[in-house]
Every structure is written in C-alpha cells, then in structure tokens.
PDB file of C-alpha atoms in Angstrom:
ATOM      1  CA  MET V   5      78.697 114.088  91.847  1.00 95.00           C
ATOM      2  CA  ASN V   6      82.439 113.381  91.946  1.00 98.00           C
ATOM      3  CA  ILE V   7      83.561 110.430  94.231  1.00 98.00           C
ATOM      4  CA  LEU V   8      87.107 109.504  94.964  1.00 98.00           C
ATOM      5  CA  ILE V   9      87.440 105.858  96.059  1.00 98.00           C
ATOM      6  CA  THR V  10      90.773 104.373  97.119  1.00 97.00           C
ATOM      7  CA  GLY V  11      91.430 100.628  96.526  1.00 95.00           C
ATOM      8  CA  VAL V  12      89.008 100.037  93.620  1.00 96.00           C
ATOM      9  CA  THR V  13      90.748  97.014  92.111  1.00 93.00           C
ATOM     10  CA  SER V  14      88.873  94.406  94.257  1.00 91.00           C
ATOM     11  CA  GLY V  15      86.436  93.896  97.121  1.00 92.00           C
ATOM     12  CA  PHE V  16      84.458  96.767  98.626  1.00 94.00           C
ATOM     13  CA  GLY V  17      86.100  99.415  96.445  1.00 95.00           C
ATOM     14  CA  LYS V  18      85.305  97.773  93.224  1.00 96.00           C
ATOM     15  CA  GLN V  19      81.700  97.210  94.073  1.00 96.00           C
ATOM     16  CA  ILE V  20      81.265 100.733  95.420  1.00 97.00           C
ATOM     17  CA  ALA V  21      82.756 102.149  92.142  1.00 97.00           C
ATOM     18  CA  VAL V  22      80.459  99.902  90.039  1.00 97.00           C
ATOM     19  CA  ASP V  23      77.313 100.935  91.985  1.00 97.00           C
ATOM     20  CA  CYS V  24      78.315 104.613  92.079  1.00 97.00           C
ATOM     21  CA  ILE V  25      78.746 104.609  88.266  1.00 97.00           C
ATOM     22  CA  LYS V  26      75.333 102.961  87.898  1.00 97.00           C
ATOM     23  CA  ASN V  27      73.967 105.829  89.962  1.00 96.00           C
ATOM     24  CA  GLY V  28      75.250 108.399  87.565  1.00 96.00           C
ATOM     25  CA  PHE V  29      78.239 109.597  89.657  1.00 97.00           C
ATOM     26  CA  THR V  30      81.821 110.157  88.370  1.00 97.00           C
ATOM     27  CA  VAL V  31      84.317 107.930  90.124  1.00 98.00           C
ATOM     28  CA  ILE V  32      88.063 108.562  90.525  1.00 98.00           C
ATOM     29  CA  GLY V  33      89.318 105.142  91.517  1.00 97.00           C
ATOM     30  CA  THR V  34      92.830 104.488  92.892  1.00 97.00           C
ATOM     31  CA  GLY V  35      94.900 101.360  93.031  1.00 95.00           C
ATOM     32  CA  ARG V  36      98.245  99.817  92.485  1.00 93.00           C
ATOM     33  CA  ARG V  37      97.469  97.361  89.766  1.00 93.00           C
ATOM     34  CA  GLN V  38      97.321  99.022  86.517  1.00 95.00           C
ATOM     35  CA  ASN V  39      95.746  96.023  84.796  1.00 95.00           C
ATOM     36  CA  LYS V  40      92.848  95.758  87.103  1.00 94.00           C
ATOM     37  CA  LEU V  41      92.244  99.667  86.762  1.00 97.00           C
ATOM     38  CA  ASP V  42      92.304  99.158  83.012  1.00 96.00           C
ATOM     39  CA  GLU V  43      89.773  96.362  83.211  1.00 95.00           C
ATOM     40  CA  LEU V  44      87.451  98.633  85.287  1.00 95.00           C
ATOM     41  CA  LYS V  45      87.917 101.474  82.794  1.00 96.00           C
ATOM     42  CA  ASN V  46      86.820  99.232  80.018  1.00 96.00           C
ATOM     43  CA  GLU V  47      83.833  98.065  82.104  1.00 95.00           C
ATOM     44  CA  LEU V  48      82.631 101.292  83.588  1.00 95.00           C
ATOM     45  CA  GLY V  49      83.448 103.766  80.739  1.00 94.00           C
ATOM     46  CA  ASP V  50      84.029 107.513  80.674  1.00 94.00           C
ATOM     47  CA  ASN V  51      82.592 108.204  84.126  1.00 96.00           C
ATOM     48  CA  PHE V  52      85.453 106.212  85.666  1.00 97.00           C
ATOM     49  CA  ILE V  53      88.833 107.997  86.106  1.00 97.00           C
ATOM     50  CA  PRO V  54      91.600 105.594  87.113  1.00 97.00           C
ATOM     51  CA  LEU V  55      94.692 106.688  89.073  1.00 97.00           C
ATOM     52  CA  CYS V  56      97.519 104.119  89.488  1.00 97.00           C
ATOM     53  CA  PHE V  57      99.845 104.811  92.582  1.00 96.00           C
ATOM     54  CA  ASP V  58     100.602 103.723  96.027  1.00 95.00           C
ATOM     55  CA  ILE V  59      98.693 105.862  98.618  1.00 95.00           C
ATOM     56  CA  GLY V  60     101.333 105.042 101.263  1.00 95.00           C
ATOM     57  CA  ASP V  61     103.731 107.212  99.064  1.00 96.00           C
ATOM     58  CA  ILE V  62     102.926 110.879  99.634  1.00 96.00           C
ATOM     59  CA  SER V  63     104.906 112.179  96.658  1.00 97.00           C
ATOM     60  CA  ALA V  64     103.155 109.626  94.413  1.00 96.00           C
ATOM     61  CA  THR V  65      99.745 110.690  95.886  1.00 97.00           C
ATOM     62  CA  LYS V  66     100.394 114.304  95.182  1.00 97.00           C
ATOM     63  CA  MET V  67     101.615 113.550  91.642  1.00 97.00           C
ATOM     64  CA  ALA V  68      98.691 111.350  90.797  1.00 97.00           C
ATOM     65  CA  LEU V  69      96.078 113.793  92.051  1.00 97.00           C
ATOM     66  CA  GLN V  70      97.789 116.606  90.123  1.00 96.00           C
ATOM     67  CA  THR V  71      96.913 114.841  86.848  1.00 96.00           C
ATOM     68  CA  LEU V  72      93.114 115.450  87.575  1.00 96.00           C
ATOM     69  CA  PRO V  73      91.532 118.407  85.855  1.00 93.00           C
ATOM     70  CA  ASN V  74      91.369 121.362  88.408  1.00 92.00           C
ATOM     71  CA  ASP V  75      87.570 121.435  88.162  1.00 93.00           C
ATOM     72  CA  ILE V  76      87.396 117.758  89.417  1.00 95.00           C
ATOM     73  CA  LEU V  77      90.035 117.896  91.990  1.00 95.00           C
ATOM     74  CA  ALA V  78      88.629 120.964  93.563  1.00 95.00           C
ATOM     75  CA  ASN V  79      85.154 119.632  93.534  1.00 96.00           C
ATOM     76  CA  ILE V  80      85.378 116.049  94.968  1.00 98.00           C
ATOM     77  CA  ASP V  81      82.119 115.615  96.760  1.00 98.00           C
ATOM     78  CA  VAL V  82      82.870 112.247  98.605  1.00 98.00           C
ATOM     79  CA  LEU V  83      86.102 110.711  99.615  1.00 98.00           C
ATOM     80  CA  ILE V  84      85.795 107.025 100.365  1.00 98.00           C
ATOM     81  CA  ASN V  85      88.946 105.826 102.160  1.00 98.00           C
ATOM     82  CA  ASN V  86      88.645 102.144 101.335  1.00 96.00           C
ATOM     83  CA  ALA V  87      92.187 100.966 100.596  1.00 94.00           C
ATOM     84  CA  GLY V  88      93.424  98.543 103.254  1.00 92.00           C
ATOM     85  CA  LEU V  89      94.812  95.121 103.992  1.00 92.00           C
ATOM     86  CA  ALA V  90      95.379  92.561 106.656  1.00 91.00           C
ATOM     87  CA  LEU V  91      98.741  90.486 106.318  1.00 92.00           C
ATOM     88  CA  GLY V  92      99.366  87.438 108.690  1.00 92.00           C
ATOM     89  CA  LEU V  93      97.696  86.084 111.682  1.00 92.00           C
ATOM     90  CA  GLU V  94     100.619  85.145 113.758  1.00 95.00           C
ATOM     91  CA  SER V  95     100.963  86.316 117.396  1.00 96.00           C
ATOM     92  CA  ALA V  96     102.920  89.529 117.854  1.00 96.00           C
ATOM     93  CA  ASP V  97     106.050  87.659 118.926  1.00 96.00           C
ATOM     94  CA  LYS V  98     106.089  85.690 115.723  1.00 97.00           C
ATOM     95  CA  ALA V  99     104.749  88.250 113.213  1.00 96.00           C
ATOM     96  CA  ASP V 100     106.757  89.351 110.215  1.00 96.00           C
ATOM     97  CA  ILE V 101     107.919  93.009 110.564  1.00 97.00           C
ATOM     98  CA  SER V 102     107.454  93.676 106.822  1.00 97.00           C
ATOM     99  CA  ASP V 103     103.749  92.656 107.188  1.00 96.00           C
ATOM    100  CA  TRP V 104     103.294  95.098 110.126  1.00 97.00           C
ATOM    101  CA  GLN V 105     105.012  97.902 108.090  1.00 97.00           C
ATOM    102  CA  ALA V 106     102.901  97.199 105.033  1.00 95.00           C
ATOM    103  CA  MET V 107      99.693  97.461 106.970  1.00 95.00           C
ATOM    104  CA  ILE V 108     100.741 100.721 108.665  1.00 97.00           C
ATOM    105  CA  ASN V 109     101.673 102.136 105.195  1.00 96.00           C
ATOM    106  CA  THR V 110      98.466 101.554 103.541  1.00 95.00           C
ATOM    107  CA  ASN V 111      95.815 101.340 106.339  1.00 96.00           C
ATOM    108  CA  THR V 112      97.068 104.371 108.340  1.00 97.00           C
ATOM    109  CA  LEU V 113      99.613 106.391 106.396  1.00 97.00           C
ATOM    110  CA  GLY V 114      97.845 106.035 103.052  1.00 97.00           C
ATOM    111  CA  LEU V 115      94.412 107.093 104.489  1.00 97.00           C
ATOM    112  CA  VAL V 116      96.158 110.143 106.153  1.00 97.00           C
ATOM    113  CA  ASN V 117      97.930 111.044 102.876  1.00 97.00           C
ATOM    114  CA  ILE V 118      94.847 111.118 100.660  1.00 98.00           C
ATOM    115  CA  THR V 119      92.740 112.840 103.336  1.00 98.00           C
ATOM    116  CA  HIS V 120      95.190 115.587 103.934  1.00 98.00           C
ATOM    117  CA  GLU V 121      95.266 116.332 100.114  1.00 97.00           C
ATOM    118  CA  ILE V 122      91.462 116.384  99.628  1.00 98.00           C
ATOM    119  CA  LEU V 123      90.032 117.841 102.783  1.00 98.00           C
ATOM    120  CA  PRO V 124      91.149 121.371 102.150  1.00 97.00           C
ATOM    121  CA  PHE V 125      89.162 121.501  98.977  1.00 97.00           C
ATOM    122  CA  MET V 126      86.129 120.342 100.782  1.00 98.00           C
ATOM    123  CA  VAL V 127      86.583 122.948 103.604  1.00 98.00           C
ATOM    124  CA  ALA V 128      87.190 125.689 100.964  1.00 97.00           C
ATOM    125  CA  LYS V 129      83.787 125.054  99.334  1.00 97.00           C
ATOM    126  CA  ASN V 130      82.202 124.240 102.738  1.00 98.00           C
ATOM    127  CA  ASP V 131      80.703 120.915 101.389  1.00 98.00           C
ATOM    128  CA  GLY V 132      81.970 117.332 101.331  1.00 98.00           C
ATOM    129  CA  TYR V 133      81.826 113.940 102.776  1.00 98.00           C
ATOM    130  CA  VAL V 134      84.573 111.637 104.014  1.00 98.00           C
ATOM    131  CA  ILE V 135      83.650 107.956 104.456  1.00 98.00           C
ATOM    132  CA  ASN V 136      86.311 105.860 106.116  1.00 98.00           C
ATOM    133  CA  ILE V 137      86.226 101.990 105.964  1.00 97.00           C
ATOM    134  CA  SER V 138      87.463 100.746 109.287  1.00 97.00           C
ATOM    135  CA  SER V 139      86.755  97.333 110.928  1.00 95.00           C
ATOM    136  CA  THR V 140      85.388  95.778 114.078  1.00 94.00           C
ATOM    137  CA  ALA V 141      88.997  94.773 114.520  1.00 94.00           C
ATOM    138  CA  GLY V 142      89.530  98.325 115.665  1.00 95.00           C
ATOM    139  CA  ASN V 143      86.917  97.858 118.469  1.00 95.00           C
ATOM    140  CA  TYR V 144      87.555  94.402 119.629  1.00 93.00           C
ATOM    141  CA  PRO V 145      90.733  92.428 119.847  1.00 91.00           C
ATOM    142  CA  TYR V 146      91.236  89.024 118.459  1.00 90.00           C
ATOM    143  CA  PHE V 147      94.211  86.633 118.221  1.00 90.00           C
ATOM    144  CA  GLY V 148      96.532  87.656 115.552  1.00 92.00           C
ATOM    145  CA  ALA V 149      95.032  90.977 114.786  1.00 94.00           C
ATOM    146  CA  ASN V 150      97.814  92.859 116.622  1.00 96.00           C
ATOM    147  CA  VAL V 151      98.817  95.577 114.176  1.00 97.00           C
ATOM    148  CA  TYR V 152      95.924  95.164 111.778  1.00 96.00           C
ATOM    149  CA  GLY V 153      93.523  95.915 114.741  1.00 96.00           C
ATOM    150  CA  ALA V 154      95.720  98.762 115.845  1.00 98.00           C
ATOM    151  CA  THR V 155      95.579 100.396 112.331  1.00 98.00           C
ATOM    152  CA  LYS V 156      91.884 100.065 112.180  1.00 97.00           C
ATOM    153  CA  ALA V 157      91.439 101.627 115.799  1.00 98.00           C
ATOM    154  CA  PHE V 158      93.533 104.518 114.303  1.00 98.00           C
ATOM    155  CA  VAL V 159      91.019 104.831 111.343  1.00 98.00           C
ATOM    156  CA  THR V 160      88.094 104.856 113.803  1.00 98.00           C
ATOM    157  CA  GLN V 161      89.680 107.460 116.051  1.00 98.00           C
ATOM    158  CA  PHE V 162      90.864 109.617 113.185  1.00 98.00           C
ATOM    159  CA  SER V 163      87.266 109.681 111.922  1.00 98.00           C
ATOM    160  CA  LEU V 164      86.010 110.862 115.330  1.00 98.00           C
ATOM    161  CA  ASN V 165      88.682 113.545 115.453  1.00 98.00           C
ATOM    162  CA  LEU V 166      87.897 114.724 111.976  1.00 98.00           C
ATOM    163  CA  ARG V 167      84.401 115.296 113.055  1.00 97.00           C
ATOM    164  CA  ALA V 168      85.702 117.253 116.015  1.00 97.00           C
ATOM    165  CA  ASP V 169      87.876 119.389 113.895  1.00 97.00           C
ATOM    166  CA  LEU V 170      85.162 120.056 111.315  1.00 97.00           C
ATOM    167  CA  ILE V 171      82.614 121.401 113.634  1.00 96.00           C
ATOM    168  CA  GLY V 172      80.996 124.453 112.080  1.00 96.00           C
ATOM    169  CA  LYS V 173      81.729 123.246 108.524  1.00 97.00           C
ATOM    170  CA  LYS V 174      79.443 121.418 106.248  1.00 97.00           C
ATOM    171  CA  VAL V 175      81.827 118.538 105.747  1.00 98.00           C
ATOM    172  CA  ARG V 176      80.479 115.113 106.966  1.00 98.00           C
ATOM    173  CA  VAL V 177      82.517 112.112 108.245  1.00 98.00           C
ATOM    174  CA  THR V 178      81.330 108.572 108.712  1.00 98.00           C
ATOM    175  CA  ASN V 179      83.220 105.535 109.957  1.00 98.00           C
ATOM    176  CA  ILE V 180      82.065 102.201 108.646  1.00 98.00           C
ATOM    177  CA  GLU V 181      83.192  99.293 110.803  1.00 97.00           C
ATOM    178  CA  PRO V 182      82.518  95.924 109.152  1.00 95.00           C
ATOM    179  CA  GLY V 183      82.913  92.487 110.759  1.00 92.00           C
ATOM    180  CA  LEU V 184      83.449  89.246 108.888  1.00 90.00           C
ATOM    181  CA  CYS V 185      83.228  89.897 105.092  1.00 87.00           C
ATOM    182  CA  GLY V 186      83.647  87.450 102.212  1.00 87.00           C
ATOM    183  CA  GLY V 187      83.584  87.796  98.477  1.00 82.00           C
ATOM    184  CA  THR V 188      86.943  89.751  98.550  1.00 83.00           C
ATOM    185  CA  GLU V 189      90.623  89.150  98.467  1.00 78.00           C
ATOM    186  CA  PHE V 190      90.933  90.031 102.102  1.00 77.00           C
ATOM    187  CA  SER V 191      91.830  86.584 103.549  1.00 81.00           C
ATOM    188  CA  ASN V 192      93.632  85.570 100.359  1.00 84.00           C
ATOM    189  CA  VAL V 193      95.991  88.568 100.940  1.00 82.00           C
ATOM    190  CA  ARG V 194      96.184  88.004 104.661  1.00 84.00           C
ATOM    191  CA  PHE V 195      97.348  84.405 104.156  1.00 77.00           C
ATOM    192  CA  HIS V 196      99.677  85.336 101.430  1.00 82.00           C
ATOM    193  CA  GLY V 197      97.893  83.539  98.629  1.00 83.00           C
ATOM    194  CA  ASP V 198      96.983  80.337 100.502  1.00 78.00           C
ATOM    195  CA  ASP V 199      93.387  80.190  98.937  1.00 81.00           C
ATOM    196  CA  ASP V 200      92.509  76.973 100.858  1.00 86.00           C
ATOM    197  CA  ARG V 201      93.290  78.566 104.228  1.00 87.00           C
ATOM    198  CA  ALA V 202      91.366  81.619 103.152  1.00 80.00           C
ATOM    199  CA  GLY V 203      88.367  79.690 102.094  1.00 83.00           C
ATOM    200  CA  LYS V 204      88.053  77.959 105.389  1.00 82.00           C
ATOM    201  CA  VAL V 205      87.486  81.316 107.137  1.00 82.00           C
ATOM    202  CA  TYR V 206      84.075  81.606 105.351  1.00 83.00           C
ATOM    203  CA  GLU V 207      82.898  77.998 105.466  1.00 83.00           C
ATOM    204  CA  ASN V 208      79.378  77.538 106.623  1.00 83.00           C
ATOM    205  CA  VAL V 209      79.023  81.314 107.464  1.00 84.00           C
ATOM    206  CA  GLU V 210      76.518  83.714 105.754  1.00 88.00           C
ATOM    207  CA  PHE V 211      78.967  86.563 105.759  1.00 88.00           C
ATOM    208  CA  ILE V 212      78.902  90.205 104.748  1.00 91.00           C
ATOM    209  CA  ARG V 213      79.468  90.794 101.086  1.00 94.00           C
ATOM    210  CA  PRO V 214      80.754  93.771  99.161  1.00 94.00           C
ATOM    211  CA  GLU V 215      77.257  94.479  97.941  1.00 96.00           C
ATOM    212  CA  ASP V 216      76.160  94.958 101.586  1.00 96.00           C
ATOM    213  CA  ILE V 217      78.912  97.571 102.258  1.00 96.00           C
ATOM    214  CA  SER V 218      78.220  99.201  98.945  1.00 97.00           C
ATOM    215  CA  ASN V 219      74.478  99.570  99.716  1.00 97.00           C
ATOM    216  CA  MET V 220      75.394 101.225 103.073  1.00 97.00           C
ATOM    217  CA  VAL V 221      77.728 103.658 101.211  1.00 98.00           C
ATOM    218  CA  LEU V 222      75.043 104.620  98.760  1.00 98.00           C
ATOM    219  CA  TRP V 223      72.529 105.100 101.597  1.00 98.00           C
ATOM    220  CA  LEU V 224      75.073 107.388 103.427  1.00 98.00           C
ATOM    221  CA  ILE V 225      75.634 109.512 100.274  1.00 97.00           C
ATOM    222  CA  ASN V 226      71.873 109.926  99.797  1.00 97.00           C
ATOM    223  CA  GLN V 227      71.196 111.053 103.231  1.00 97.00           C
ATOM    224  CA  PRO V 228      70.165 114.817 103.700  1.00 97.00           C
ATOM    225  CA  LYS V 229      73.235 117.019 104.345  1.00 96.00           C
ATOM    226  CA  HIS V 230      72.089 118.246 107.698  1.00 97.00           C
ATOM    227  CA  ILE V 231      72.581 114.557 108.928  1.00 97.00           C
ATOM    228  CA  ASN V 232      75.889 112.961 109.928  1.00 98.00           C
ATOM    229  CA  ILE V 233      76.031 109.271 110.651  1.00 98.00           C
ATOM    230  CA  ASN V 234      79.068 109.085 112.891  1.00 98.00           C
ATOM    231  CA  ARG V 235      79.669 105.388 112.894  1.00 97.00           C
ATOM    232  CA  LEU V 236      78.169 102.186 111.425  1.00 97.00           C
ATOM    233  CA  GLU V 237      79.244  99.003 113.004  1.00 96.00           C
ATOM    234  CA  VAL V 238      77.925  95.939 111.086  1.00 95.00           C
ATOM    235  CA  MET V 239      78.509  92.229 111.541  1.00 91.00           C
ATOM    236  CA  PRO V 240      76.801  89.166 109.896  1.00 89.00           C
ATOM    237  CA  THR V 241      74.142  87.757 112.101  1.00 88.00           C
ATOM    238  CA  ALA V 242      76.346  84.677 112.521  1.00 87.00           C
ATOM    239  CA  GLN V 243      78.967  86.850 114.351  1.00 87.00           C
ATOM    240  CA  THR V 244      79.063  88.573 117.685  1.00 85.00           C
ATOM    241  CA  PHE V 245      81.550  90.332 119.972  1.00 83.00           C
ATOM    242  CA  ALA V 246      84.734  88.448 120.750  1.00 65.00           C
ATOM    243  CA  GLY V 247      84.576  86.561 123.986  1.00 62.00           C
ATOM    244  CA  LEU V 248      86.990  87.130 126.896  1.00 57.00           C
ATOM    245  CA  THR V 249      89.314  84.201 127.336  1.00 59.00           C
ATOM    246  CA  VAL V 250      90.575  83.079 130.693  1.00 56.00           C
ATOM    247  CA  VAL V 251      93.375  80.578 130.931  1.00 64.00           C
ATOM    248  CA  LYS V 252      93.404  78.734 134.281  1.00 62.00           C
ATOM    249  CA  ASP V 253      96.235  76.844 135.806  1.00 71.00           C
ATOM    250  CA  LEU V 254      94.949  73.240 136.494  1.00 61.00           C
TER     251      LEU V 254
END
C-alpha cells in the first residue's frame, strides 16, 4: 500500500509515517525541512520516500510529485492531508497579517493543491482514501483562533463536499477533528518559538498525543472498503466544548 502523508517532519505526520512503515506500507512523506526528511529517511529506510517542497506552492507541488515513479504516483492508495499550523493567538484586530496568510497558504491552499493532484488518479482506478486532519477549532470558536479556526472549518467542509462529489466512486473520505493535542510542535510554532508559553498550554492536562491520532489513522485504513467514516471528532477527556461567554454591564 502506498500512502502519501503531508507534513511528516514532526507531530502527527511523523508518528503516522513511522507507524505506517512498521505496518509494511510504503510512505511518501512531504515537508519543507530537508534535514528532518533526511533524518526520517535514515530511520525508516527504503520504504520511505521523502519529498521536500512547500505544498502552498502549486508549481513546487507539481514538480515534486513528478519526481515519483509513475507506478507509485498513479497508485497512491491513501492521501493523508496532515500539514498545517497555527500562528498567533491575538484577537483579530491585533493579529499579524503574515500569520494569517501563512495559515491560509498551508492549511487551506496546500491541502487543496495536493488533493487536486492526487484525486484524479484515485478516481481513475476507482479506489482510494483521503484522510484530512482538521480540528475542533473548525467546529467551535475560541478566543484568538480567528483565521486558524476558519481554515480548519474549510478543511471540514471540503471533506464533506468531497464525499458528495465522489458518490458512486470507491474513493473514501474521512475528516479527523482533534482537540487539545500535545507532544508536537504545534504550540511552539503558534507562539513563534516561545517554549515556556507553549508548555503552559499542556500543564496538568492529559492531552491527546500523536500516537493516539496515528492509531486512529491505522484503524481507518484497515476498515473494510464498503465503510466510510465521515468524521471523527476527538478531545481529551479533560476537554469539552467551548462555553458561551456573556459580558454584562455592571
């Protein structure tokens, strides 16, 4: 089985790649950090094919995929759209526009770019699976999630619309929507390298880990092909839906 995973240099993507290789699959892993991809190649061996490019760049995406052997590119069984990031937690009026643009480029445009390239091959062979990593931030608002939450809402709705478009074809689509997750670079990136601030997010919380998400992905892949899991929303037990805040004039 050939599995294409975006954003494999850390977090969910890295863990999913490691576990897929352990299960005997061939993994094509994308990322923007060549040194991290080289480390993974050394760790995972011949069944790992690294591709270094920015998925937000459609030309770079096309060029990178064209380096794959035709028998692999035309036979990708599973596409896991994992690459994504959050930047900043300021209110919308104080946010950095470059942060907004970076999130849109990766979380939305990047996912669209890679899906548009791979999906026709799946439809042509009438077999395939697209697994998108969204977020509960796409379902429930929280302070400072302005554009990040909006990009993840896009991912969720795009997944549902893919399911609608693919009716009658044997191509499955699942949207995974995790809540608070630790053990990744997510908050370190969000807070622009402020590791102390990032660490406080996870203090005294038994959060979701990359291994948990990877287990879900492997479970999905191993489901019978006549079953489609539309959505998986998952939170740590310590988390629940965002409360509605009312400010009163006193």
